[in-house]
mmCIF file of C-alpha atoms and ligand atoms in Angstrom:
data_model
loop_
_atom_site.group_PDB
_atom_site.id
_atom_site.type_symbol
_atom_site.label_atom_id
_atom_site.label_comp_id
_atom_site.label_asym_id
_atom_site.label_seq_id
_atom_site.Cartn_x
_atom_site.Cartn_y
_atom_site.Cartn_z
ATOM 1 C CA UNK X 1 89.461 41.673 -64.415
ATOM 2 C CA UNK X 2 86.976 41.612 -61.550
ATOM 3 C CA UNK X 3 84.965 38.670 -60.298
ATOM 4 C CA UNK X 4 81.763 39.199 -58.351
ATOM 5 C CA UNK X 5 81.107 36.394 -55.882
ATOM 6 C CA UNK X 6 77.934 36.066 -53.835
ATOM 7 C CA UNK X 7 77.854 34.173 -50.539
ATOM 8 C CA UNK X 8 74.309 32.887 -50.302
ATOM 9 C CA UNK X 9 72.182 30.166 -48.711
ATOM 10 C CA UNK X 10 68.474 30.875 -48.535
ATOM 11 C CA UNK X 11 68.286 29.788 -44.911
ATOM 12 C CA UNK X 12 69.415 32.184 -42.195
ATOM 13 C CA UNK X 13 72.193 31.662 -39.692
ATOM 14 C CA UNK X 14 74.122 29.019 -41.620
ATOM 15 C CA UNK X 15 77.409 30.940 -41.737
ATOM 16 C CA UNK X 16 77.229 33.314 -44.734
ATOM 17 C CA UNK X 17 78.701 36.322 -42.954
ATOM 18 C CA UNK X 18 81.364 34.195 -41.248
ATOM 19 C CA UNK X 19 82.239 32.808 -44.682
ATOM 20 C CA UNK X 20 82.154 36.134 -46.537
ATOM 21 C CA UNK X 21 84.486 37.696 -43.959
ATOM 22 C CA UNK X 22 86.919 34.770 -43.982
ATOM 23 C CA UNK X 23 86.862 34.358 -47.749
ATOM 24 C CA UNK X 24 87.425 38.048 -48.513
ATOM 25 C CA UNK X 25 90.202 38.255 -45.930
ATOM 26 C CA UNK X 26 91.851 35.157 -47.401
ATOM 27 C CA UNK X 27 91.775 36.523 -50.943
ATOM 28 C CA UNK X 28 93.341 39.779 -49.764
ATOM 29 C CA UNK X 29 96.004 37.815 -47.849
ATOM 30 C CA UNK X 30 96.934 36.290 -51.204
ATOM 31 C CA UNK X 31 97.501 39.827 -52.453
ATOM 32 C CA UNK X 32 94.234 40.349 -54.332
ATOM 33 C CA UNK X 33 92.491 43.672 -53.990
ATOM 34 C CA UNK X 34 89.174 42.650 -52.446
ATOM 35 C CA UNK X 35 86.043 44.317 -51.162
ATOM 36 C CA UNK X 36 83.342 42.603 -49.117
ATOM 37 C CA UNK X 37 79.860 44.119 -49.293
ATOM 38 C CA UNK X 38 77.182 43.690 -46.628
ATOM 39 C CA UNK X 39 73.828 43.343 -48.421
ATOM 40 C CA UNK X 40 71.896 42.762 -45.215
ATOM 41 C CA UNK X 41 70.126 46.123 -45.201
ATOM 42 C CA UNK X 42 68.716 46.905 -41.776
ATOM 43 C CA UNK X 43 70.748 44.200 -40.065
ATOM 44 C CA UNK X 44 74.339 45.266 -40.503
ATOM 45 C CA UNK X 45 76.676 42.630 -39.055
ATOM 46 C CA UNK X 46 79.641 42.198 -41.305
ATOM 47 C CA UNK X 47 81.305 45.269 -39.749
ATOM 48 C CA UNK X 48 81.225 43.526 -36.345
ATOM 49 C CA UNK X 49 82.643 40.280 -37.705
ATOM 50 C CA UNK X 50 85.376 42.239 -39.489
ATOM 51 C CA UNK X 51 85.974 44.333 -36.356
ATOM 52 C CA UNK X 52 85.579 47.710 -38.061
ATOM 53 C CA UNK X 53 82.216 48.821 -36.620
ATOM 54 C CA UNK X 54 83.642 51.952 -35.042
ATOM 55 C CA UNK X 55 85.052 53.201 -38.317
ATOM 56 C CA UNK X 56 81.808 53.027 -40.293
ATOM 57 C CA UNK X 57 80.773 56.509 -41.384
ATOM 58 C CA UNK X 58 78.716 56.053 -44.527
ATOM 59 C CA UNK X 59 77.017 52.955 -45.906
ATOM 60 C CA UNK X 60 75.879 51.200 -49.073
ATOM 61 C CA UNK X 61 72.610 53.145 -49.266
ATOM 62 C CA UNK X 62 74.407 56.495 -48.800
ATOM 63 C CA UNK X 63 76.678 55.506 -51.647
ATOM 64 C CA UNK X 64 73.812 54.518 -53.948
ATOM 65 C CA UNK X 65 71.924 57.711 -53.167
ATOM 66 C CA UNK X 66 75.004 59.834 -53.805
ATOM 67 C CA UNK X 67 75.239 61.134 -50.212
ATOM 68 C CA UNK X 68 78.850 59.943 -50.118
ATOM 69 C CA UNK X 69 81.418 58.792 -52.633
ATOM 70 C CA UNK X 70 83.166 55.448 -52.796
ATOM 71 C CA UNK X 71 86.308 56.610 -50.995
ATOM 72 C CA UNK X 72 84.279 57.996 -48.130
ATOM 73 C CA UNK X 73 82.202 54.831 -47.824
ATOM 74 C CA UNK X 74 84.752 52.034 -48.089
ATOM 75 C CA UNK X 75 86.313 51.041 -44.765
ATOM 76 C CA UNK X 76 89.881 49.914 -45.114
ATOM 77 C CA UNK X 77 90.924 46.891 -43.064
ATOM 78 C CA UNK X 78 93.621 47.682 -40.504
ATOM 79 C CA UNK X 79 95.284 44.278 -40.643
ATOM 80 C CA UNK X 80 95.316 43.214 -44.267
ATOM 81 C CA UNK X 81 96.399 45.399 -47.140
ATOM 82 C CA UNK X 82 94.081 45.352 -50.154
ATOM 83 C CA UNK X 83 91.025 44.502 -48.023
ATOM 84 C CA UNK X 84 88.006 46.820 -47.888
ATOM 85 C CA UNK X 85 84.548 46.614 -46.328
ATOM 86 C CA UNK X 86 81.402 48.212 -47.690
ATOM 87 C CA UNK X 87 78.969 48.326 -44.749
ATOM 88 C CA UNK X 88 75.211 47.840 -44.990
ATOM 89 C CA UNK X 89 72.818 50.553 -44.062
ATOM 90 C CA UNK X 90 70.848 50.360 -40.830
ATOM 91 C CA UNK X 91 67.768 51.841 -42.464
ATOM 92 C CA UNK X 92 64.589 49.903 -41.931
ATOM 93 C CA UNK X 93 63.506 50.589 -45.499
ATOM 94 C CA UNK X 94 64.101 47.237 -47.186
ATOM 95 C CA UNK X 95 63.549 48.783 -50.586
ATOM 96 C CA UNK X 96 66.522 51.108 -50.157
ATOM 97 C CA UNK X 97 68.623 49.058 -52.543
ATOM 98 C CA UNK X 98 67.745 49.007 -56.231
ATOM 99 C CA UNK X 99 69.330 47.072 -59.068
ATOM 100 C CA UNK X 100 70.324 50.204 -60.978
ATOM 101 C CA UNK X 101 72.133 51.631 -57.962
ATOM 102 C CA UNK X 102 73.811 48.352 -57.042
ATOM 103 C CA UNK X 103 74.942 47.943 -60.648
ATOM 104 C CA UNK X 104 76.508 51.409 -60.665
ATOM 105 C CA UNK X 105 78.420 50.644 -57.462
ATOM 106 C CA UNK X 106 79.655 47.338 -58.944
ATOM 107 C CA UNK X 107 80.938 49.173 -62.015
ATOM 108 C CA UNK X 108 82.687 51.761 -59.903
ATOM 109 C CA UNK X 109 84.373 49.063 -57.812
ATOM 110 C CA UNK X 110 85.591 47.371 -60.979
ATOM 111 C CA UNK X 111 86.975 50.684 -62.247
ATOM 112 C CA UNK X 112 88.791 51.079 -58.936
ATOM 113 C CA UNK X 113 90.623 47.857 -59.731
ATOM 114 C CA UNK X 114 89.001 45.488 -57.270
ATOM 115 C CA UNK X 115 89.796 41.943 -58.329
ATOM 116 C CA UNK X 116 87.208 40.324 -56.100
ATOM 117 C CA UNK X 117 83.878 41.744 -55.011
ATOM 118 C CA UNK X 118 82.350 39.521 -52.326
ATOM 119 C CA UNK X 119 78.633 39.980 -51.675
ATOM 120 C CA UNK X 120 77.373 38.815 -48.263
ATOM 121 C CA UNK X 121 73.721 37.982 -48.883
ATOM 122 C CA UNK X 122 70.944 38.367 -46.337
ATOM 123 C CA UNK X 123 68.851 35.302 -45.514
ATOM 124 C CA UNK X 124 65.764 34.494 -47.526
ATOM 125 C CA UNK X 125 65.049 34.323 -51.220
ATOM 126 C CA UNK X 126 63.317 37.684 -51.597
ATOM 127 C CA UNK X 127 64.550 41.020 -52.897
ATOM 128 C CA UNK X 128 67.556 41.461 -50.582
ATOM 129 C CA UNK X 129 69.001 38.061 -51.432
ATOM 130 C CA UNK X 130 68.183 38.538 -55.106
ATOM 131 C CA UNK X 131 69.902 41.925 -55.111
ATOM 132 C CA UNK X 132 73.035 40.328 -53.616
ATOM 133 C CA UNK X 133 73.232 37.574 -56.230
ATOM 134 C CA UNK X 134 72.029 39.489 -59.318
ATOM 135 C CA UNK X 135 75.419 40.619 -60.666
ATOM 136 C CA UNK X 136 77.384 37.563 -59.498
ATOM 137 C CA UNK X 137 79.812 35.632 -61.673
ATOM 138 C CA UNK X 138 80.230 32.923 -59.060
ATOM 139 C CA UNK X 139 78.336 31.796 -55.977
ATOM 140 C CA UNK X 140 79.398 30.175 -52.735
ATOM 141 C CA UNK X 141 76.324 28.254 -51.647
ATOM 142 C CA UNK X 142 76.678 27.863 -47.891
ATOM 143 C CA UNK X 143 74.910 24.788 -46.559
ATOM 144 C CA UNK X 144 74.657 23.156 -43.144
ATOM 145 C CA UNK X 145 74.228 19.357 -42.997
ATOM 146 C CA UNK X 146 70.592 19.646 -42.065
ATOM 147 C CA UNK X 147 67.292 19.235 -43.941
ATOM 148 C CA UNK X 148 65.972 22.782 -44.058
ATOM 149 C CA UNK X 149 69.325 24.249 -45.014
ATOM 150 C CA UNK X 150 69.657 21.784 -47.884
ATOM 151 C CA UNK X 151 66.198 22.413 -49.215
ATOM 152 C CA UNK X 152 66.764 26.173 -49.100
ATOM 153 C CA UNK X 153 70.134 25.835 -50.805
ATOM 154 C CA UNK X 154 68.417 23.998 -53.606
ATOM 155 C CA UNK X 155 65.848 26.746 -53.926
ATOM 156 C CA UNK X 156 68.621 29.311 -54.046
ATOM 157 C CA UNK X 157 70.318 27.308 -56.806
ATOM 158 C CA UNK X 158 67.095 27.628 -58.775
ATOM 159 C CA UNK X 159 67.084 31.381 -58.289
ATOM 160 C CA UNK X 160 70.732 31.708 -59.320
ATOM 161 C CA UNK X 161 69.895 29.818 -62.492
ATOM 162 C CA UNK X 162 66.819 31.852 -63.397
ATOM 163 C CA UNK X 163 66.882 35.320 -61.842
ATOM 164 C CA UNK X 164 70.512 36.434 -62.011
ATOM 165 C CA UNK X 165 71.829 38.911 -64.551
ATOM 166 C CA UNK X 166 73.604 36.061 -66.289
ATOM 167 C CA UNK X 167 70.371 34.095 -66.591
ATOM 168 C CA UNK X 168 68.294 37.075 -67.682
ATOM 169 C CA UNK X 169 70.819 38.179 -70.296
ATOM 170 C CA UNK X 170 71.483 34.660 -71.512
ATOM 171 C CA UNK X 171 75.165 34.729 -70.495
ATOM 172 C CA UNK X 172 77.066 31.709 -69.208
ATOM 173 C CA UNK X 173 75.478 30.630 -65.924
ATOM 174 C CA UNK X 174 76.835 31.608 -62.506
ATOM 175 C CA UNK X 175 79.614 29.241 -61.445
ATOM 176 C CA UNK X 176 78.378 27.466 -58.329
ATOM 177 C CA UNK X 177 80.509 26.232 -55.431
ATOM 178 C CA UNK X 178 79.243 24.177 -52.527
ATOM 179 C CA UNK X 179 80.525 25.158 -49.103
ATOM 180 C CA UNK X 180 79.417 22.923 -46.259
ATOM 181 C CA UNK X 181 79.817 24.574 -42.865
ATOM 182 C CA UNK X 182 79.277 23.544 -39.245
ATOM 183 C CA UNK X 183 80.177 19.977 -40.179
ATOM 184 C CA UNK X 184 80.490 17.579 -37.284
ATOM 185 C CA UNK X 185 82.298 14.341 -38.281
ATOM 186 C CA UNK X 186 81.401 12.689 -35.000
ATOM 187 C CA UNK X 187 77.686 13.051 -35.639
ATOM 188 C CA UNK X 188 78.151 11.922 -39.228
ATOM 189 C CA UNK X 189 79.827 8.775 -37.950
ATOM 190 C CA UNK X 190 76.998 8.003 -35.569
ATOM 191 C CA UNK X 191 74.601 8.407 -38.476
ATOM 192 C CA UNK X 192 72.862 11.509 -37.191
ATOM 193 C CA UNK X 193 74.205 13.988 -39.660
ATOM 194 C CA UNK X 194 74.173 13.980 -43.444
ATOM 195 C CA UNK X 195 77.630 13.265 -44.797
ATOM 196 C CA UNK X 196 79.581 15.299 -47.351
ATOM 197 C CA UNK X 197 78.884 12.587 -49.919
ATOM 198 C CA UNK X 198 75.145 12.689 -49.173
ATOM 199 C CA UNK X 199 75.059 16.458 -49.600
ATOM 200 C CA UNK X 200 76.971 16.445 -52.883
ATOM 201 C CA UNK X 201 74.720 13.687 -54.184
ATOM 202 C CA UNK X 202 71.607 15.667 -53.249
ATOM 203 C CA UNK X 203 72.625 19.113 -54.484
ATOM 204 C CA UNK X 204 74.960 18.104 -57.322
ATOM 205 C CA UNK X 205 77.156 21.165 -57.010
ATOM 206 C CA UNK X 206 80.980 20.938 -57.053
ATOM 207 C CA UNK X 207 82.406 20.977 -53.535
ATOM 208 C CA UNK X 208 84.698 23.863 -52.661
ATOM 209 C CA UNK X 209 85.180 23.007 -49.027
ATOM 210 C CA UNK X 210 83.950 21.704 -45.698
ATOM 211 C CA UNK X 211 84.257 23.883 -42.608
ATOM 212 C CA UNK X 212 83.923 22.003 -39.324
ATOM 213 C CA UNK X 213 81.858 23.123 -36.371
ATOM 214 C CA UNK X 214 84.351 24.948 -34.207
ATOM 215 C CA UNK X 215 84.478 26.950 -31.016
ATOM 216 C CA UNK X 216 86.970 29.331 -32.558
ATOM 217 C CA UNK X 217 84.267 30.873 -34.756
ATOM 218 C CA UNK X 218 82.432 32.334 -31.783
ATOM 219 C CA UNK X 219 85.654 33.486 -30.136
ATOM 220 C CA UNK X 220 86.743 35.222 -33.323
ATOM 221 C CA UNK X 221 83.406 36.929 -33.829
ATOM 222 C CA UNK X 222 83.566 38.112 -30.215
ATOM 223 C CA UNK X 223 86.938 39.663 -30.968
ATOM 224 C CA UNK X 224 85.954 41.108 -34.355
ATOM 225 C CA UNK X 225 88.443 38.981 -36.205
ATOM 226 C CA UNK X 226 87.691 36.927 -39.333
ATOM 227 C CA UNK X 227 88.252 33.296 -38.305
ATOM 228 C CA UNK X 228 90.726 32.729 -41.139
ATOM 229 C CA UNK X 229 93.213 34.853 -39.179
ATOM 230 C CA UNK X 230 93.197 32.222 -36.430
ATOM 231 C CA UNK X 231 95.669 29.721 -37.815
ATOM 232 C CA UNK X 232 95.225 27.366 -34.885
ATOM 233 C CA UNK X 233 91.500 26.961 -35.343
ATOM 234 C CA UNK X 234 90.209 24.170 -37.565
ATOM 235 C CA UNK X 235 87.539 26.352 -39.120
ATOM 236 C CA UNK X 236 90.205 28.966 -39.814
ATOM 237 C CA UNK X 237 92.404 26.346 -41.448
ATOM 238 C CA UNK X 238 89.494 25.007 -43.485
ATOM 239 C CA UNK X 239 88.742 28.518 -44.776
ATOM 240 C CA UNK X 240 92.411 28.955 -45.709
ATOM 241 C CA UNK X 241 92.133 25.742 -47.754
ATOM 242 C CA UNK X 242 88.919 27.005 -49.343
ATOM 243 C CA UNK X 243 90.593 30.202 -50.510
ATOM 244 C CA UNK X 244 93.674 28.382 -51.835
ATOM 245 C CA UNK X 245 91.456 25.878 -53.653
ATOM 246 C CA UNK X 246 89.374 28.685 -55.108
ATOM 247 C CA UNK X 247 92.567 30.246 -56.452
ATOM 248 C CA UNK X 248 93.464 27.000 -58.181
ATOM 249 C CA UNK X 249 95.666 25.202 -55.663
ATOM 250 C CA UNK X 250 95.126 21.512 -55.024
ATOM 251 C CA UNK X 251 94.389 20.901 -51.385
ATOM 252 C CA UNK X 252 92.982 17.734 -49.839
ATOM 253 C CA UNK X 253 89.814 18.143 -47.802
ATOM 254 C CA UNK X 254 90.513 18.058 -44.083
ATOM 255 C CA UNK X 255 88.451 17.639 -40.916
ATOM 256 C CA UNK X 256 86.100 15.133 -42.536
ATOM 257 C CA UNK X 257 86.719 12.449 -39.971
ATOM 258 C CA UNK X 258 86.764 12.428 -36.249
ATOM 259 C CA UNK X 259 90.159 13.122 -34.764
ATOM 260 C CA UNK X 260 90.097 11.633 -31.318
ATOM 261 C CA UNK X 261 87.875 8.767 -30.416
ATOM 262 C CA UNK X 262 85.387 9.469 -27.700
ATOM 263 C CA UNK X 263 85.215 7.267 -24.615
ATOM 264 C CA UNK X 264 82.292 5.198 -25.882
ATOM 265 C CA UNK X 265 83.992 4.563 -29.176
ATOM 266 C CA UNK X 266 87.220 3.530 -27.521
ATOM 267 C CA UNK X 267 85.370 1.044 -25.389
ATOM 268 C CA UNK X 268 83.050 -0.397 -27.977
ATOM 269 C CA UNK X 269 84.206 0.813 -31.396
ATOM 270 C CA UNK F 1 64.846 -5.088 -37.199
ATOM 271 C CA UNK F 2 66.259 -8.476 -36.180
ATOM 272 C CA UNK F 3 64.930 -10.057 -33.022
ATOM 273 C CA UNK F 4 68.318 -11.048 -31.752
ATOM 274 C CA UNK F 5 69.830 -7.666 -32.242
ATOM 275 C CA UNK F 6 71.955 -6.705 -29.256
ATOM 276 C CA UNK F 7 71.488 -3.541 -27.312
ATOM 277 C CA UNK F 8 74.414 -1.776 -28.923
ATOM 278 C CA UNK F 9 73.445 -2.745 -32.436
ATOM 279 C CA UNK F 10 69.916 -1.588 -31.819
ATOM 280 C CA UNK F 11 71.290 1.687 -30.552
ATOM 281 C CA UNK F 12 73.514 2.083 -33.578
ATOM 282 C CA UNK F 13 70.949 1.206 -36.217
ATOM 283 C CA UNK F 14 68.538 3.686 -34.688
ATOM 284 C CA UNK F 15 71.168 6.342 -35.080
ATOM 285 C CA UNK F 16 72.006 5.324 -38.618
ATOM 286 C CA UNK F 17 68.354 5.981 -39.282
ATOM 287 C CA UNK F 18 68.111 9.695 -38.751
ATOM 288 C CA UNK F 19 70.551 10.885 -41.442
ATOM 289 C CA UNK F 20 69.367 8.184 -43.838
ATOM 290 C CA UNK F 21 65.765 9.266 -43.373
ATOM 291 C CA UNK F 22 66.793 12.878 -43.908
ATOM 292 C CA UNK F 23 68.456 11.924 -47.155
ATOM 293 C CA UNK F 24 65.441 10.036 -48.439
ATOM 294 C CA UNK F 25 63.102 12.902 -47.634
ATOM 295 C CA UNK F 26 65.416 15.421 -49.251
ATOM 296 C CA UNK F 27 65.688 13.344 -52.408
ATOM 297 C CA UNK F 28 61.928 13.639 -52.830
ATOM 298 C CA UNK F 29 61.746 17.332 -51.965
ATOM 299 C CA UNK F 30 64.631 18.328 -54.210
ATOM 300 C CA UNK F 31 63.443 16.246 -57.145
ATOM 301 C CA UNK F 32 60.075 17.974 -56.843
ATOM 302 C CA UNK F 33 61.640 21.434 -56.651
ATOM 303 C CA UNK F 34 63.796 20.743 -59.668
ATOM 304 C CA UNK F 35 61.035 19.318 -61.829
ATOM 305 C CA UNK F 36 58.980 22.479 -61.515
ATOM 306 C CA UNK F 37 62.028 24.624 -62.100
ATOM 307 C CA UNK F 38 63.145 24.213 -65.679
ATOM 308 C CA UNK F 39 59.657 24.560 -67.097
ATOM 309 C CA UNK F 40 59.520 28.327 -67.152
ATOM 310 C CA UNK F 41 63.135 29.029 -67.877
ATOM 311 C CA UNK F 42 62.058 30.757 -71.078
ATOM 312 C CA UNK F 43 60.253 33.578 -69.254
ATOM 313 C CA UNK F 44 63.177 36.028 -68.990
ATOM 314 C CA UNK F 45 63.955 35.469 -72.640
ATOM 315 C CA UNK F 46 60.330 35.960 -73.604
ATOM 316 C CA UNK F 47 60.364 39.218 -71.685
ATOM 317 C CA UNK F 48 63.480 40.418 -73.511
ATOM 318 C CA UNK F 49 62.072 39.516 -76.911
ATOM 319 C CA UNK F 50 58.781 41.230 -76.159
ATOM 320 C CA UNK F 51 60.728 44.322 -75.207
ATOM 321 C CA UNK F 52 62.608 44.249 -78.496
ATOM 322 C CA UNK F 53 59.399 43.922 -80.505
ATOM 323 C CA UNK F 54 57.559 46.651 -78.626
ATOM 324 C CA UNK F 55 60.530 48.964 -78.933
ATOM 325 C CA UNK F 56 60.153 48.863 -82.695
ATOM 326 C CA UNK F 57 57.035 50.908 -82.167
ATOM 327 C CA UNK F 58 57.305 52.734 -78.840
ATOM 328 C CA UNK F 59 60.174 53.595 -76.562
ATOM 329 C CA UNK F 60 59.690 51.836 -73.215
ATOM 330 C CA UNK F 61 62.057 50.865 -70.441
ATOM 331 C CA UNK F 62 62.787 47.360 -69.144
ATOM 332 C CA UNK F 63 60.446 47.586 -66.206
ATOM 333 C CA UNK F 64 57.480 48.590 -68.343
ATOM 334 C CA UNK F 65 56.974 45.028 -69.492
ATOM 335 C CA UNK F 66 55.903 42.809 -66.656
ATOM 336 C CA UNK F 67 55.413 39.082 -66.919
ATOM 337 C CA UNK F 68 53.928 36.977 -64.187
ATOM 338 C CA UNK F 69 52.993 33.378 -63.979
ATOM 339 C CA UNK F 70 50.126 32.422 -61.705
ATOM 340 C CA UNK F 71 48.390 29.221 -60.900
ATOM 341 C CA UNK F 72 44.640 28.988 -60.987
ATOM 342 C CA UNK F 73 43.615 25.537 -59.873
ATOM 343 C CA UNK F 74 45.029 23.226 -62.523
ATOM 344 C CA UNK F 75 45.612 26.078 -64.921
ATOM 345 C CA UNK F 76 48.697 28.196 -65.289
ATOM 346 C CA UNK F 77 47.992 31.777 -66.214
ATOM 347 C CA UNK F 78 50.573 33.941 -67.908
ATOM 348 C CA UNK F 79 49.889 37.541 -67.118
ATOM 349 C CA UNK F 80 51.446 40.139 -69.340
ATOM 350 C CA UNK F 81 51.444 43.815 -68.437
ATOM 351 C CA UNK F 82 52.781 46.443 -70.766
ATOM 352 C CA UNK F 83 52.738 50.031 -69.608
ATOM 353 C CA UNK F 84 52.858 52.470 -72.485
ATOM 354 C CA UNK F 85 54.236 55.952 -71.987
ATOM 355 C CA UNK F 86 51.654 58.710 -72.308
HETATM 356 N N1 ATP L 301 81.981 26.646 -38.480
HETATM 357 C C1 ATP L 301 81.277 27.148 -37.462
HETATM 358 N N2 ATP L 301 81.403 26.606 -36.214
HETATM 359 C C2 ATP L 301 80.695 27.101 -35.177
HETATM 360 N N3 ATP L 301 79.847 28.132 -35.261
HETATM 361 C C3 ATP L 301 79.673 28.721 -36.463
HETATM 362 C C4 ATP L 301 80.372 28.261 -37.629
HETATM 363 N N4 ATP L 301 79.982 29.044 -38.682
HETATM 364 C C5 ATP L 301 79.107 29.934 -38.195
HETATM 365 N N5 ATP L 301 78.903 29.761 -36.871
HETATM 366 C C6 ATP L 301 78.014 30.540 -35.982
HETATM 367 O O1 ATP L 301 76.708 30.517 -36.516
HETATM 368 C C7 ATP L 301 76.047 31.742 -36.288
HETATM 369 C C8 ATP L 301 75.546 32.321 -37.605
HETATM 370 O O2 ATP L 301 76.657 32.634 -38.431
HETATM 371 P P1 ATP L 301 76.589 33.803 -39.496
HETATM 372 O O3 ATP L 301 76.175 35.082 -38.882
HETATM 373 O O4 ATP L 301 77.856 33.785 -40.266
HETATM 374 O O5 ATP L 301 75.395 33.255 -40.405
HETATM 375 P P2 ATP L 301 74.607 33.995 -41.552
HETATM 376 O O6 ATP L 301 74.259 32.948 -42.540
HETATM 377 O O7 ATP L 301 75.371 35.173 -42.038
HETATM 378 O O8 ATP L 301 73.303 34.498 -40.786
HETATM 379 P P3 ATP L 301 72.179 35.477 -41.367
HETATM 380 O O9 ATP L 301 71.355 34.641 -42.280
HETATM 381 O O10 ATP L 301 71.432 35.917 -40.149
HETATM 382 O O11 ATP L 301 72.890 36.589 -42.079
HETATM 383 C C9 ATP L 301 77.047 32.656 -35.621
HETATM 384 O O12 ATP L 301 76.793 32.643 -34.236
HETATM 385 C C10 ATP L 301 78.377 32.008 -35.912
HETATM 386 O O13 ATP L 301 79.316 32.255 -34.899
HETATM 387 MG MG1 MG L 302 74.764 37.224 -42.281
#
């Protein structure tokens, strides 16, 4: 059976693509046949984060329009077996995706035996983002501990609950997971950043994980490597926990408190 | 804020403020967003049922029934557009 999972947020730049790449890679590392789809038409980026940009020949829009078949379009990951990337088109025509076409591709992927179909949503709450979430069974709502990100996440929750296929057809609702990224325990402790508890209380969505702010994320994106492959990096480790938790393992949340005390704290704290 | 508050405490309580203020503001914003949300949850269902009824008489596709909710001052206007095939 296949599960379609959208990585969404409303607000831009909060870490959707970073998350989609890490999450899909993690699922495949657990042996699940997984594809990650870039829905950001016109602003293809997932290929760079996955490090496969030079092997992109056809894209999502080509596939929908029948210019290429699925085998020609899917890019197979070189590192992880069972991991595939479906790149976005670089066309500037935002209307290039349509629900009928996206639905047909989803069905074909299911027939091909993909267990997980991860949809990397573009920013915003308009057609692109709605296209990415429409067929979803589950949603990773990516949120930064910051006012505008939280408000937008809440708006996206409203859209998941009213505009998705499941809502329209009266099916069970999309299963929502909260993923807090770019968390900085030090700033939470000084009272400048909303805490995990605050965010859960505000959004009331079950917490899947907390990914700390980490330098490794930039280094990995520079190298074209999903951060989950960097076992030394805290963000990478947090994503590994997220995937294990998603698959039903019990894992305590890590990186919620400051590790080393800063100079000021040691003197006065 | 207490008059005898030391420099460090003052510093700290100021900092405590910013996330706490954020939380308060978000509570208001999110409550507002959510209160206006559930009210029109029936629209997709209404659209589906209209489709079923109309299809008893004419064959139309999903996108030929269009429902839109607009606001006109204090009034909410439900606009219904049905395109019949020629
Ligand atoms: N945990 C993290 N620590 C540090 N930097 C991060 C973290 N997560 C994401 N970033 C950085 O934030 C920026 C935006 O990330 P990303 O592209 O994943 O966001 P996005 O939500 O997909 O953006 P868009 O809305 O434009 O698609 C990138 O520069 C990325 O390296
Ligand atoms: Mg992105």
